[in-house]
mmCIF file of C-alpha atoms in Angstrom:
data_model
loop_
_atom_site.group_PDB
_atom_site.id
_atom_site.type_symbol
_atom_site.label_atom_id
_atom_site.label_comp_id
_atom_site.label_asym_id
_atom_site.label_seq_id
_atom_site.Cartn_x
_atom_site.Cartn_y
_atom_site.Cartn_z
ATOM 1 C CA MET A 1 32.594 88.310 13.631
ATOM 2 C CA ASN A 2 30.364 91.647 13.246
ATOM 3 C CA ILE A 3 26.918 91.545 12.643
ATOM 4 C CA ILE A 4 26.958 92.267 9.158
ATOM 5 C CA MET A 5 29.220 89.844 8.105
ATOM 6 C CA LYS A 6 27.245 87.097 10.273
ATOM 7 C CA VAL A 7 24.329 88.088 7.478
ATOM 8 C CA LEU A 8 26.574 87.874 4.495
ATOM 9 C CA TYR A 9 27.785 84.635 5.691
ATOM 10 C CA GLU A 10 23.831 83.278 5.929
ATOM 11 C CA LEU A 11 22.707 84.830 2.519
ATOM 12 C CA LYS A 12 26.224 83.256 0.604
ATOM 13 C CA LYS A 13 25.189 79.621 2.058
ATOM 14 C CA ARG A 14 21.543 80.386 0.442
ATOM 15 C CA GLU A 15 22.409 81.765 -3.079
ATOM 16 C CA PRO A 16 20.808 80.864 -4.843
ATOM 17 C CA ILE A 17 18.642 80.945 -2.334
ATOM 18 C CA PHE A 18 15.422 78.535 -4.187
ATOM 19 C CA HIS A 19 17.824 76.108 -5.961
ATOM 20 C CA ARG A 20 19.107 74.397 -2.552
ATOM 21 C CA PRO A 21 17.165 71.444 -1.806
ATOM 22 C CA GLU A 22 18.027 71.211 2.057
ATOM 23 C CA PHE A 23 16.101 74.376 2.082
ATOM 24 C CA GLY A 24 13.245 72.937 0.988
ATOM 25 C CA THR A 25 11.390 72.078 -1.989
ATOM 26 C CA THR A 26 7.753 72.524 -1.202
ATOM 27 C CA ARG A 27 5.437 75.327 -2.035
ATOM 28 C CA LYS A 28 5.049 75.441 1.515
ATOM 29 C CA ASP A 29 8.963 75.496 2.307
ATOM 30 C CA PHE A 30 9.159 78.465 -0.640
ATOM 31 C CA GLU A 31 5.809 80.408 1.200
ATOM 32 C CA ASN A 32 8.195 79.913 4.153
ATOM 33 C CA MET A 33 10.993 81.748 3.090
ATOM 34 C CA THR A 34 9.385 84.739 1.406
ATOM 35 C CA VAL A 35 7.243 87.535 2.831
ATOM 36 C CA GLU A 36 3.724 87.724 1.488
ATOM 37 C CA ASP A 37 4.484 90.974 -0.471
ATOM 38 C CA TYR A 38 7.672 89.315 -2.449
ATOM 39 C CA TRP A 39 8.119 90.164 -5.634
ATOM 40 C CA GLU A 40 11.445 89.882 -7.985
ATOM 41 C CA ILE A 41 12.198 91.103 -11.618
ATOM 42 C CA GLY A 42 12.832 88.751 -14.083
ATOM 43 C CA ALA A 43 15.662 88.960 -16.907
ATOM 44 C CA SER A 44 13.130 90.482 -19.282
ATOM 45 C CA GLY A 45 12.194 93.257 -16.725
ATOM 46 C CA GLN A 46 8.659 91.528 -15.806
ATOM 47 C CA ARG A 47 7.901 91.770 -12.411
ATOM 48 C CA TYR A 48 6.597 88.459 -11.259
ATOM 49 C CA ASP A 49 4.666 88.075 -7.643
ATOM 50 C CA ARG A 50 5.065 85.851 -4.901
ATOM 51 C CA ASP A 51 2.074 83.360 -6.209
ATOM 52 C CA PHE A 52 3.394 83.160 -9.892
ATOM 53 C CA PHE A 53 7.175 82.789 -8.834
ATOM 54 C CA HIS A 54 6.044 79.674 -5.948
ATOM 55 C CA SER A 55 4.035 78.181 -9.283
ATOM 56 C CA VAL A 56 7.125 77.866 -10.959
ATOM 57 C CA LEU A 57 9.615 76.683 -8.572
ATOM 58 C CA HIS A 58 6.935 74.275 -7.895
ATOM 59 C CA PHE A 59 6.742 72.961 -11.062
ATOM 60 C CA ASN A 60 10.408 72.967 -11.808
ATOM 61 C CA ILE A 61 10.605 70.497 -8.909
ATOM 62 C CA VAL A 62 7.749 68.532 -10.035
ATOM 63 C CA ALA A 63 9.172 68.102 -13.497
ATOM 64 C CA LEU A 64 13.285 67.497 -12.210
ATOM 65 C CA LYS A 65 11.573 64.554 -10.101
ATOM 66 C CA LYS A 66 10.321 63.128 -13.500
ATOM 67 C CA ILE A 67 13.676 62.944 -15.184
#
């Protein structure tokens, strides 16, 4: 298997990366999975920075634990 196929395989295992508890559920885990200048574009077209993204993930994890 060439390097591109290996990378593709690893990415597919993690997709969607932040919805797989085996890769971590704490804010620190999320920080370790993203670079400091991480950002993403939401469905609305809004740009979200790393801190906002981690806050939302952490809030969702805490909320799910209460269910």
